[in-house]
XYZ file of C-alpha atoms in Angstrom:
717
model
C -20.414 -24.611 51.441
C -20.658 -21.124 52.256
C -20.512 -19.906 55.631
C -24.030 -17.903 57.039
C -23.618 -14.192 57.391
C -23.214 -12.933 60.748
C -26.700 -11.693 61.913
C -26.437 -8.494 62.174
C -24.797 -8.032 58.283
C -28.642 -9.786 57.669
C -30.905 -7.408 59.570
C -29.741 -4.132 58.027
C -29.548 -5.599 54.634
C -33.223 -5.703 55.763
C -33.144 -2.428 57.018
C -31.899 -1.097 54.802
C -34.152 -2.082 52.236
C -36.890 -1.332 54.121
C -35.892 1.754 53.982
C -35.806 2.475 50.502
C -39.409 4.180 50.493
C -38.599 5.913 53.152
C -35.241 7.574 52.552
C -36.141 11.346 53.692
C -37.304 10.602 57.211
C -35.196 7.185 58.540
C -31.995 8.725 56.952
C -30.552 8.364 60.398
C -31.016 4.496 60.084
C -30.195 3.610 56.566
C -27.039 5.596 57.272
C -26.376 3.200 60.344
C -27.783 0.413 58.384
C -24.556 1.417 55.906
C -21.645 1.361 58.436
C -22.186 -1.267 59.507
C -23.028 -2.960 55.819
C -19.427 -1.505 54.688
C -17.429 -4.160 56.839
C -18.094 -6.890 54.363
C -16.449 -4.306 51.609
C -12.990 -5.066 50.660
C -10.789 -3.640 53.176
C -13.594 -3.953 56.852
C -12.709 -6.565 59.355
C -15.028 -9.484 58.318
C -13.720 -12.652 57.986
C -13.423 -13.757 54.198
C -16.631 -16.099 54.091
C -18.479 -13.397 55.232
C -17.686 -11.465 53.015
C -17.934 -13.566 50.248
C -21.453 -14.796 50.843
C -22.360 -10.639 51.310
C -20.751 -10.259 47.392
C -22.518 -13.517 45.686
C -26.321 -13.093 47.996
C -27.068 -9.228 48.564
C -23.752 -6.840 46.969
C -26.169 -6.155 43.709
C -29.353 -6.010 45.999
C -27.166 -3.248 48.015
C -26.306 -0.971 44.757
C -30.067 -1.657 43.553
C -31.506 0.184 47.026
C -28.256 3.090 46.413
C -29.507 4.231 42.902
C -32.951 4.246 44.561
C -31.771 7.271 46.383
C -30.474 9.622 43.802
C -33.795 11.366 43.800
C -33.622 11.163 47.700
C -33.186 13.326 50.460
C -30.820 11.885 51.974
C -28.460 11.861 49.330
C -28.822 14.719 49.053
C -28.213 15.784 52.403
C -25.352 13.726 52.555
C -22.076 15.650 53.383
C -19.380 15.112 49.884
C -17.226 12.788 52.470
C -19.325 11.002 53.896
C -21.250 10.868 50.159
C -18.316 9.520 48.364
C -17.923 6.840 51.817
C -21.309 5.789 51.932
C -22.625 5.747 48.119
C -19.072 5.717 45.856
C -17.482 3.742 47.779
C -19.923 0.656 48.339
C -19.291 0.498 43.954
C -15.558 0.433 44.308
C -15.378 -1.688 47.250
C -16.966 -4.965 46.347
C -17.324 -7.597 43.199
C -15.921 -5.008 39.811
C -18.650 -7.014 37.729
C -22.400 -6.239 40.662
C -20.311 -2.995 40.433
C -20.147 -2.290 36.701
C -22.896 -3.817 35.712
C -25.537 -2.140 37.409
C -23.885 1.651 36.647
C -23.765 1.166 33.301
C -28.376 -0.045 33.732
C -28.187 3.841 35.965
C -26.941 5.436 32.583
C -29.411 4.155 31.228
C -32.913 4.168 32.649
C -31.743 8.013 34.739
C -33.074 11.364 32.980
C -31.423 14.113 32.932
C -30.103 15.124 36.305
C -27.342 15.441 39.574
C -27.984 11.907 39.420
C -27.101 11.000 36.290
C -23.872 13.132 36.510
C -22.761 11.601 39.882
C -23.446 8.116 38.567
C -22.051 9.540 35.491
C -18.720 10.101 38.480
C -18.757 7.437 39.926
C -17.794 5.396 36.430
C -15.665 7.440 35.612
C -13.350 6.626 39.460
C -14.382 3.035 38.983
C -12.097 2.974 35.542
C -9.603 5.537 36.773
C -9.371 3.130 39.892
C -8.287 0.001 38.087
C -11.552 -2.032 38.735
C -11.732 -2.925 35.075
C -7.963 -4.699 35.533
C -9.917 -6.188 39.216
C -12.678 -7.641 37.108
C -10.598 -9.070 34.136
C -7.840 -10.876 37.165
C -10.803 -11.675 39.467
C -11.404 -14.082 36.288
C -8.190 -15.247 35.655
C -8.800 -17.150 39.589
C -11.426 -19.199 38.390
C -10.115 -21.834 37.247
C -13.848 -24.381 37.869
C -16.664 -21.855 36.600
C -19.488 -20.918 38.995
C -22.749 -22.582 38.063
C -24.641 -18.831 36.926
C -20.500 -17.874 35.238
C -21.170 -19.165 32.444
C -24.702 -16.234 31.881
C -23.528 -13.114 33.160
C -19.914 -13.605 31.639
C -21.270 -12.990 28.370
C -23.147 -10.391 30.010
C -19.879 -8.872 31.109
C -18.076 -9.192 27.516
C -20.528 -6.978 26.349
C -21.112 -4.528 28.623
C -16.869 -4.095 28.683
C -16.422 -3.832 25.469
C -18.868 -2.347 23.679
C -19.596 0.512 27.659
C -18.105 3.824 25.760
C -21.259 2.719 22.748
C -23.098 2.167 25.941
C -22.501 5.363 27.343
C -22.542 7.412 24.631
C -26.408 6.453 23.825
C -26.962 8.171 27.007
C -24.795 11.439 27.362
C -24.321 12.277 23.592
C -21.974 15.018 23.564
C -22.170 14.984 27.068
C -19.739 11.914 26.693
C -17.023 11.963 28.972
C -12.939 11.675 27.867
C -12.386 8.850 29.568
C -15.290 7.034 28.353
C -14.578 7.857 25.323
C -13.013 5.492 22.445
C -9.968 6.879 22.314
C -9.450 6.832 26.229
C -10.911 3.734 26.769
C -9.534 1.389 25.275
C -5.901 2.066 25.727
C -7.179 1.790 29.147
C -8.121 -1.319 28.929
C -5.084 -2.415 26.821
C -3.145 -1.516 30.288
C -5.737 -3.630 31.982
C -4.734 -6.624 30.007
C -1.477 -5.581 30.113
C -1.819 -5.954 34.036
C -3.710 -8.485 33.866
C -0.949 -11.521 32.372
C 1.844 -9.862 34.649
C -0.513 -10.811 37.757
C -0.713 -14.659 35.531
C 3.064 -14.193 34.661
C 3.495 -13.998 38.289
C 1.281 -16.851 39.895
C 2.401 -19.246 37.642
C 6.271 -18.332 40.012
C 4.829 -19.320 42.234
C 2.742 -22.831 40.539
C -0.673 -21.982 40.723
C -3.465 -21.828 38.509
C -5.153 -18.638 35.903
C -7.154 -19.198 32.997
C -6.834 -16.124 30.264
C -9.792 -17.422 27.823
C -12.007 -14.692 29.180
C -9.476 -12.308 29.232
C -9.114 -14.578 25.354
C -12.598 -13.515 25.108
C -13.016 -10.198 26.029
C -9.375 -8.899 23.376
C -11.566 -10.480 20.271
C -14.843 -9.081 20.952
C -13.205 -6.109 20.877
C -10.807 -6.369 18.126
C -14.063 -8.263 16.436
C -16.358 -4.540 17.227
C -12.827 -2.623 15.163
C -11.378 -0.251 18.045
C -8.492 -3.652 17.462
C -6.501 -0.773 16.234
C -6.755 1.062 19.673
C -5.993 -2.231 21.575
C -3.128 -3.703 19.861
C -1.236 0.116 19.752
C 0.194 -0.083 23.844
C -0.677 -4.197 23.833
C 1.851 -5.351 20.727
C 4.209 -3.005 21.324
C 4.904 -4.308 24.848
C 4.147 -7.921 24.383
C 6.949 -8.582 22.354
C 9.186 -6.233 24.155
C 8.241 -8.650 26.556
C 8.769 -11.703 25.720
C 12.217 -11.057 24.345
C 13.832 -12.684 27.587
C 11.173 -14.712 29.293
C 10.059 -17.233 27.974
C 7.323 -17.641 30.559
C 5.646 -14.132 28.390
C 5.879 -16.435 25.535
C 3.759 -18.720 26.964
C 1.231 -16.950 28.750
C 0.991 -15.094 25.295
C 1.075 -17.390 23.137
C -2.303 -18.983 25.638
C -3.873 -15.461 25.689
C -4.315 -16.501 21.174
C -4.394 -19.515 21.431
C -8.532 -19.336 23.948
C -9.489 -17.007 20.936
C -12.955 -17.661 19.674
C -11.720 -18.919 16.044
C -15.375 -16.755 15.284
C -13.367 -13.437 17.041
C -9.366 -14.769 16.306
C -9.039 -13.215 12.535
C -9.618 -9.714 13.657
C -6.903 -10.134 16.243
C -4.060 -11.756 14.579
C -4.632 -9.167 12.277
C -4.391 -5.808 14.476
C -1.449 -7.632 16.428
C 0.848 -7.722 13.140
C -0.226 -4.601 11.824
C 1.488 -3.377 14.905
C 4.294 -5.387 15.716
C 8.121 -5.226 13.793
C 9.765 -7.834 12.511
C 8.673 -11.493 11.935
C 10.021 -12.598 15.445
C 8.713 -10.281 17.415
C 5.194 -12.625 15.912
C 6.974 -15.128 16.081
C 8.104 -14.756 19.419
C 3.622 -13.390 20.738
C 2.101 -15.634 18.843
C 4.447 -19.078 18.884
C 3.558 -22.477 16.257
C -0.319 -21.002 16.617
C -0.602 -21.170 13.609
C 0.385 -25.081 13.038
C -3.037 -24.836 16.077
C -5.077 -23.660 14.956
C -6.526 -23.299 11.109
C -8.511 -20.918 11.581
C -5.439 -18.915 11.999
C -3.669 -20.585 8.911
C -6.112 -20.116 6.668
C -6.056 -16.343 8.258
C -2.381 -16.502 7.331
C -1.334 -17.914 4.413
C -4.629 -17.820 2.117
C -6.717 -14.270 3.156
C -4.081 -12.179 3.853
C -1.737 -12.799 1.157
C -4.617 -13.988 -2.334
C -7.405 -12.117 -0.693
C -6.470 -8.927 0.366
C -3.644 -6.760 -0.765
C -2.324 -5.011 2.991
C 1.385 -4.056 2.330
C 2.961 -3.982 5.141
C 1.736 -7.354 7.094
C 3.306 -8.943 3.525
C 6.913 -9.292 4.908
C 5.639 -10.316 8.485
C 4.277 -13.175 7.714
C 5.892 -14.733 5.323
C 9.059 -14.423 7.722
C 7.265 -15.327 9.958
C 6.486 -18.971 8.065
C 10.045 -18.319 7.315
C 11.890 -18.554 10.892
C 10.382 -21.827 12.325
C 11.527 -24.979 10.921
C 8.644 -26.680 11.709
C 6.604 -23.972 9.698
C 8.292 -24.489 6.402
C 5.755 -26.833 4.870
C 3.308 -24.035 5.153
C 6.075 -21.855 3.737
C 6.611 -23.533 0.370
C 2.831 -24.160 0.424
C 2.379 -20.610 0.166
C 4.544 -20.952 -2.895
C 2.967 -23.354 -4.506
C -0.817 -20.490 -4.264
C 0.523 -17.183 -5.242
C 2.288 -19.691 -8.001
C -0.813 -20.852 -9.853
C -2.047 -17.356 -8.918
C 0.700 -15.387 -10.846
C 0.743 -17.535 -13.390
C -2.804 -17.461 -13.874
C -3.308 -14.821 -17.452
C -7.576 -15.021 -16.245
C -5.789 -12.803 -12.989
C -3.454 -10.932 -14.987
C -6.505 -8.762 -17.587
C -9.188 -8.824 -14.474
C -7.112 -8.184 -11.626
C -6.197 -4.862 -10.409
C -2.665 -3.547 -10.474
C -2.469 -3.434 -6.645
C -3.156 -6.959 -5.893
C -1.013 -7.481 -9.348
C 1.614 -5.751 -7.397
C 0.506 -7.578 -3.885
C 1.565 -11.179 -5.816
C 4.454 -10.804 -7.353
C 5.796 -9.315 -4.008
C 4.124 -12.148 -2.409
C 5.877 -14.504 -4.616
C 9.711 -12.166 -4.626
C 9.750 -12.899 -0.776
C 8.026 -17.030 -1.012
C 11.987 -17.462 -3.329
C 14.025 -15.145 -0.936
C 12.859 -16.862 2.262
C 13.105 -20.989 0.917
C 16.775 -21.921 -0.309
C 17.394 -23.501 -3.710
C 16.501 -26.843 -3.121
C 12.875 -26.416 -1.085
C 11.879 -24.120 -4.338
C 13.468 -26.965 -6.599
C 11.559 -29.746 -4.915
C 8.708 -27.771 -5.508
C 9.474 -28.091 -9.644
C 7.879 -24.762 -9.771
C 10.230 -22.410 -12.768
C 7.913 -23.176 -15.119
C 5.284 -22.214 -13.542
C 6.376 -18.776 -12.851
C 8.021 -18.281 -16.241
C 5.143 -18.393 -16.994
C 3.643 -16.118 -15.031
C 6.403 -13.747 -16.448
C 6.017 -14.120 -20.192
C 2.069 -13.435 -19.364
C 2.664 -9.980 -18.188
C 5.300 -9.089 -20.669
C 2.314 -10.380 -22.993
C 0.135 -7.343 -21.914
C -0.692 -4.126 -23.343
C -0.359 -2.160 -20.191
C 3.760 -1.034 -20.145
C 3.373 -0.951 -15.498
C 1.933 -4.254 -15.646
C 4.739 -5.464 -18.296
C 7.410 -3.611 -16.374
C 6.215 -5.875 -13.730
C 7.504 -9.218 -15.572
C 10.549 -7.662 -16.290
C 11.494 -7.015 -13.071
C 9.519 -10.036 -10.979
C 11.581 -11.987 -14.203
C 14.929 -10.828 -13.211
C 14.809 -11.553 -9.666
C 13.708 -15.207 -10.151
C 17.142 -15.802 -13.146
C 18.594 -13.724 -9.941
C 17.793 -16.666 -7.723
C 17.061 -19.627 -9.666
C 19.361 -19.496 -12.725
C 23.099 -20.017 -13.899
C 25.538 -16.781 -13.754
C 25.684 -17.341 -17.470
C 21.895 -17.759 -17.966
C 20.114 -14.536 -16.380
C 17.412 -13.307 -18.075
C 18.058 -9.353 -18.512
C 15.147 -6.590 -19.406
C 15.470 -3.232 -20.250
C 13.234 -0.723 -18.463
C 12.746 2.399 -16.690
C 13.871 1.953 -13.127
C 11.079 3.389 -11.006
C 10.070 3.116 -7.253
C 7.672 0.246 -7.659
C 10.326 -1.745 -9.142
C 13.339 -0.659 -6.804
C 10.790 -1.677 -3.980
C 10.162 -5.627 -6.124
C 14.517 -5.314 -6.315
C 14.734 -4.729 -2.183
C 13.000 -7.797 -1.515
C 15.744 -9.792 -3.094
C 17.767 -8.404 -0.236
C 18.645 -10.710 2.846
C 16.721 -9.249 5.962
C 18.021 -10.125 9.872
C 16.415 -10.992 12.166
C 15.722 -9.046 14.863
C 14.253 -5.035 14.076
C 16.467 -3.074 12.767
C 17.968 -0.364 14.388
C 18.646 3.222 13.641
C 22.414 4.617 15.017
C 23.377 7.725 14.272
C 26.916 8.642 14.005
C 27.934 11.564 14.132
C 31.131 13.049 11.962
C 34.233 15.801 14.546
C 33.106 19.192 14.897
C 36.957 19.538 13.481
C 37.443 16.958 10.736
C 39.242 18.776 7.464
C 36.602 19.964 5.337
C 37.473 21.464 1.501
C 34.429 23.678 1.849
C 36.974 26.813 1.533
C 38.956 26.150 -1.422
C 38.231 27.471 -5.083
C 37.245 25.171 -6.797
C 38.500 25.275 -10.730
C 37.219 26.914 -13.005
C 36.118 24.369 -15.714
C 33.018 26.228 -17.859
C 35.548 26.692 -20.792
C 36.429 22.777 -21.184
C 35.635 20.973 -24.146
C 35.651 17.249 -24.844
C 38.311 16.542 -27.066
C 36.516 13.982 -29.603
C 38.586 11.228 -31.933
C 36.751 11.097 -34.358
C 34.669 13.827 -36.716
C 30.960 13.720 -37.687
C 30.453 12.349 -41.736
C 29.149 14.443 -44.088
C 28.223 12.594 -46.844
C 25.500 11.021 -47.293
C 26.947 7.771 -48.027
C 30.165 8.440 -45.158
C 27.065 8.024 -42.816
C 25.358 5.294 -44.214
C 29.125 2.710 -44.101
C 29.823 4.192 -40.156
C 26.085 2.872 -39.359
C 26.919 -0.339 -41.424
C 30.906 -1.364 -40.800
C 32.028 0.857 -38.055
C 33.227 -0.729 -34.540
C 34.370 2.035 -32.950
C 31.652 3.394 -30.393
C 32.694 7.441 -30.695
C 31.363 7.602 -35.008
C 28.475 5.138 -34.689
C 27.004 8.073 -32.326
C 28.586 11.105 -34.679
C 26.986 9.024 -37.652
C 23.660 8.667 -36.216
C 23.429 12.079 -35.004
C 24.069 13.354 -37.859
C 21.799 11.488 -39.729
C 18.545 12.925 -39.891
C 19.749 15.857 -40.531
C 22.175 15.307 -43.773
C 19.356 13.088 -45.085
C 17.390 16.803 -45.407
C 20.447 18.057 -47.153
C 20.346 15.986 -49.836
C 18.216 15.272 -51.044
C 18.756 13.249 -54.151
C 21.807 11.401 -52.474
C 19.172 10.359 -49.900
C 17.014 9.045 -52.138
C 19.545 6.711 -54.214
C 20.186 4.494 -50.913
C 17.015 5.293 -49.051
C 15.865 1.156 -48.982
C 20.194 0.588 -48.074
C 19.589 2.844 -45.274
C 16.102 2.147 -43.971
C 17.622 -1.353 -43.684
C 19.880 -0.694 -42.135
C 18.701 1.486 -39.406
C 15.375 -0.843 -38.317
C 18.342 -3.344 -38.190
C 20.438 -1.247 -36.079
C 21.049 -2.220 -32.524
C 22.005 -0.650 -29.607
C 25.850 -2.120 -28.974
C 27.648 0.721 -27.437
C 24.045 2.691 -24.729
C 24.178 4.894 -27.495
C 22.747 9.023 -25.424
C 18.309 9.299 -27.422
C 19.289 5.529 -29.655
C 15.798 5.397 -30.072
C 14.587 8.783 -31.087
C 17.986 9.818 -33.749
C 17.108 6.442 -34.776
C 13.755 6.833 -35.595
C 14.044 10.645 -36.358
C 16.210 9.147 -39.363
C 13.789 6.549 -40.399
C 10.848 9.132 -40.663
C 12.668 11.345 -43.132
C 13.549 8.618 -45.456
C 9.973 7.958 -46.041
C 9.438 11.081 -46.220
C 12.222 12.210 -48.477
C 11.297 9.215 -50.060
C 8.194 7.987 -49.530
C 6.605 4.854 -51.366
C 10.502 2.811 -51.865
C 11.245 2.800 -47.783
C 6.651 2.582 -47.285
C 7.198 -0.555 -49.329
C 9.612 -1.906 -47.438
C 8.797 -0.707 -44.220
C 5.035 -2.447 -44.161
C 6.783 -5.369 -46.926
C 9.562 -6.804 -43.140
C 6.391 -5.535 -41.217
C 5.038 -9.292 -41.540
C 8.136 -10.875 -42.448
C 10.293 -13.390 -40.451
C 12.535 -12.956 -37.341
C 11.879 -9.582 -35.837
C 10.644 -8.662 -32.569
C 7.965 -7.389 -31.920
C 9.896 -3.932 -31.076
C 10.817 -3.636 -34.665
C 7.258 -4.937 -35.148
C 6.158 -1.097 -32.818
C 8.940 1.064 -34.594
C 7.840 0.311 -38.187
C 4.564 1.102 -37.026
C 5.824 3.952 -35.196
C 7.328 5.158 -37.543
C 5.114 5.391 -40.528
C 2.104 6.292 -37.793
C 5.402 9.328 -38.039
C 5.623 9.882 -41.330
C 2.007 9.844 -42.611
C 1.776 13.142 -40.455
C 4.489 14.730 -42.006
C 3.224 15.093 -45.383
C -0.569 15.791 -44.178
C 1.006 18.851 -42.773
C 1.975 22.109 -45.674
C 5.193 22.551 -45.965
C 6.211 26.406 -44.145
C 9.051 27.778 -45.979
C 11.342 30.415 -44.027
C 12.069 33.799 -45.495
C 14.919 35.388 -44.639
C 14.151 38.218 -42.878
C 17.679 41.206 -43.587
C 18.624 42.561 -40.663
C 20.154 46.208 -40.685
C 24.122 46.382 -40.375
C 24.520 47.393 -36.725
C 27.807 48.989 -35.588
C 30.176 46.382 -33.315
C 29.625 47.484 -29.555
C 31.589 46.169 -26.850
C 30.746 43.857 -24.287
C 30.009 46.537 -21.895
C 27.420 47.523 -24.941
C 24.962 45.162 -24.463
C 22.350 45.877 -21.857
C 22.845 50.261 -22.425
C 22.281 48.718 -25.755
C 19.112 46.781 -25.363
C 17.694 49.044 -23.276
C 17.313 52.442 -25.011
C 16.287 49.922 -28.320
C 13.358 49.147 -26.367
C 12.589 52.075 -25.028
C 12.638 53.678 -29.214
C 10.111 51.360 -29.909
C 7.555 51.549 -26.775
C 7.773 54.945 -27.611
C 6.942 54.570 -31.661
C 3.828 52.272 -30.767
C 2.719 54.740 -28.779
C 2.619 57.208 -30.282
C 1.840 55.157 -34.344
C -1.530 55.533 -36.064
C -2.975 52.293 -37.379
C -5.759 54.067 -39.906
C -5.843 50.535 -41.931
C -3.881 47.377 -41.689
C -5.423 45.789 -45.611
C -5.919 43.107 -47.128
C -4.938 39.907 -46.036
C -2.788 37.834 -47.589
C -4.796 34.760 -48.075
C -2.330 31.459 -47.068
C -0.468 29.729 -50.525
C -2.377 26.822 -50.545
C -0.156 23.895 -51.043
C -0.730 19.722 -52.500
C -1.424 17.395 -49.741
C 1.855 15.519 -50.066
C 0.162 11.949 -47.929
C -2.782 12.056 -49.783
C -1.015 10.586 -53.527
C 1.463 7.355 -50.917
C -1.657 6.818 -48.696
C -2.671 3.736 -50.167
C 0.742 2.867 -49.874
C 0.650 3.777 -45.590
C -2.292 1.506 -44.607
C -3.227 -0.956 -47.262
C 0.135 -3.388 -46.648
C -0.971 -3.626 -42.775
C -4.450 -5.305 -43.284
C -2.433 -8.241 -45.869
C -1.677 -10.187 -43.702
C -2.979 -10.027 -39.971
C -5.363 -12.481 -40.044
C -2.475 -15.053 -40.608
C -0.168 -16.573 -38.203
C 3.304 -17.120 -38.203
C 5.480 -18.803 -35.733
C 7.489 -16.111 -34.667
C 4.429 -13.651 -34.920
C 0.795 -14.291 -34.209
C -1.430 -10.417 -34.501
C -4.926 -12.143 -33.547
C -2.870 -14.759 -31.314
C -0.633 -13.909 -28.055
C 1.256 -10.510 -30.235
C -2.152 -8.928 -28.825
C 0.405 -5.564 -28.110
C 1.336 -5.573 -31.721
C -1.599 -5.788 -32.619
C -3.846 -2.928 -30.269
C -0.802 0.009 -31.841
C -1.694 -1.743 -35.492
C -5.420 -0.825 -35.067
C -4.012 2.040 -33.319
C -1.957 3.606 -36.161
C -4.447 2.268 -38.732
C -6.909 5.110 -37.222
C -4.646 7.781 -37.949
C -3.736 6.788 -40.668
C -7.308 7.204 -41.397
C -7.932 10.283 -39.917
C -4.386 11.773 -41.509
C -6.198 11.139 -44.604
C -9.173 12.999 -43.793
C -8.731 15.577 -46.879
C -7.585 13.392 -49.276
C -10.311 11.297 -51.997
C -9.471 8.065 -50.554
C -12.731 7.103 -49.373
C -11.462 2.709 -49.264
C -9.435 3.632 -46.146
C -13.007 3.715 -44.003
C -14.730 0.638 -45.902
C -11.774 -1.290 -44.361
C -10.969 -0.435 -41.818
C -14.663 -1.117 -40.840
C -14.265 -5.044 -41.788
C -11.656 -5.645 -39.940
C -12.599 -4.524 -37.061
C -15.106 -7.001 -37.021
C -12.555 -9.682 -37.555
C -11.612 -8.825 -33.519
C -14.497 -7.345 -31.604
C -12.666 -9.432 -28.678
C -9.320 -8.323 -28.839
C-alpha cells in the first residue's frame, strides 16, 4: 500500500486548487502553496513514499492548475527567476510522462499568445534537459506494470512518436528547430542509447529491467517513416558497442525481440541500411531471424524477391551465412532465387532492375555457399535453365546478364576444362556482377592511405625518347590479287597474313569486278564460315564489308547462296544474323544511285618550302575573300538536273525477299524461328520490312501482300 501524504501537502494542494479562480487576489497564498508542494518534487526534502503518493494522486492536478494560470495576473507578475522555479520547475522536476502529456495538451488547446509561447519554451527545456530519456528509463524499471499502465503506455507512445506532428499542427511555421523531425528524432535516438546504457549498467548490478516500452517506441517511430533519422544515429553506435561487449549484444537482441511484429519490418529495414557489413548485423540482431517468423519472412523473401534494394543484398545474405544455424535459411533463399531466375515468364515481364537484383542475389548465394552445399540442393540444371532463358531474349541487356551469370556459375561449379566462356562487351554492370564472386572479409574494410616519401626517385625529369616516326615492321605483305586474298583466308595459319587479307578484301573485290564475279560464291562461303581465331581488330566489320561488296558486285548468285544457307542446318544464330545484316546492307547500297566522282584538275603550283606553307595559305585566303567581295553575279543560269540512273535493286528485289520466307514456319532440329529462336525472328521481320521499304520505287507489288500475310502467322511473337 502507498504511504499517506503529509497533511500539509494535502492542504497546500487544496488551497492551490481552491485559488484557481482567484489568482489575482490570492497570489501570495498561491505562491506559498507552490513553495510547500515543491518539496514533493525531485530534489525536495519529502520522503520517497510521500513523493510517490503525491506523484500518483496530485501531480497532474497541480500541473492543470498551473496551466490555467497562464492568463492570470499572478503569472505575469512573477519575476523571471520565480517563474522558472515555481512554474517551469513543476514540469521539469516531476514524473516526465505526466508532464509531457499536460504540455502537449496545453499547446494543442491554447490560443496564440504569451501563454502558448511560454508553454512551448517549457517543452523545449523539457526536451533539452533529457526528460524524455528519464521517461524511457522509468518505464524500463517498471517490470511489474501498474494497473493503469496499459492505457497510459499507449497514450505516451503515441505522443512521443508523433510529437513533431502534434506541435507542427498547432505552431505551423513558428515551430522551433528542436521540435522539428530532423532534430527531435536524432535526440530521441540518443535517449534510446542512453536508456540501453543504463540497462546494461543495471544488469551488471543484477537488477531487472524491461525493454518493452523502448522497443514499442522504436517500432512505432520507424513505422511512421522516421526510421532513417533514428537509425542513422542508433545503428553505428550499436555496431561499435557490440563489437567487444557480449552484454551489449544481449541487450541489442532483446530490444529487437520486443518490437511488435506489425512494426518489426520497418525497424529491421532501417537498421540494415545503416549497418555496414554482415558481421555488424549479426552482432546487433543475433539469431532473431530464427526466433521471429515475421523477420524470417522479411529477410528471406520480401527483401530479396519482392523488392530490389541493392545495398541491403550483400548484408542480408552475408548475415545468413555467418552462423551455422542460419545457413539452412541461406540454402532456402538460393532455392527460391533459382525458381525466379529460371522462370521464363519472369524474364519477359519483370523490369531490368528486378532481374539484375535477382542475378546479384543468385551470385551472392552461390559465392557464400560451398560446392558441397550447392550440390546437395541439386539446382545446377535450374540455374543453367535461367541462363538459357536470358540468352534467348531479344534484349541485349538481358543477354549480357545471362552470359555474365553463366560464366560465374560455371566458374564456381564446373571443372576448369568445362567452364563456359562468352564473348560480350564488358560494362559497369557486368564488372559489378563479376565482383560479387570475389571473397569478402567479415569485418568492415578500413581505408588505409599509404603515402609515398617525398624524396623517392622519380623519372619525370628524364627526356622522353622520340618514337613518333617509328613504324611497325610487318613480316607479311598485303595481297594484291583477289585469288591470293581468298587463298590466304582459306588456308593460312599466319595471323598477320589473315588480318592483312581481311583488311584489303573489300578494296580488292570492288577494284577487280570481273575476277570477283568468278569466285563470288566461293568467297562468300569462306567469309561466312570464317572465325575470329586471332582476335583481329574490327573482325566483324571487315568481314561484313567484304560480304556486302560481293553481294553488290555479283548480286543474284551471292544472294541466292546466302538466303539458302539461312535455313540450312549447323549454323549458329550469330551466322544467321550476319546473313540478314549483309542482305540488308547490300540492298540498301543497290537502291541508292551511283555517284560519279569527277576528277578536278588542279593548277600546277610552284614548289614552296615548309616554312612558307603558312604564309602561302594565308595569302590565298586573303585573295579569295577579296574576289568574292567584288564579284557581281547577274544570273547563274539554269541548274542542271541530276542524270537519271536505273534502279539496281528493283530487278533483284525478289531474290532478297521471297527466299527468306521460304521455311520460316518449318522447325528444324537446331533452328526454330517460331519457338526458342525468336531473337532471329525479330531480326528477320526487321530485315523483310527494310527490303520492302527499299523497293518503294520499284514495280514490285507482291512484297507488301506477302509480308502482311506472313505477319498474321505470328501475332504474339
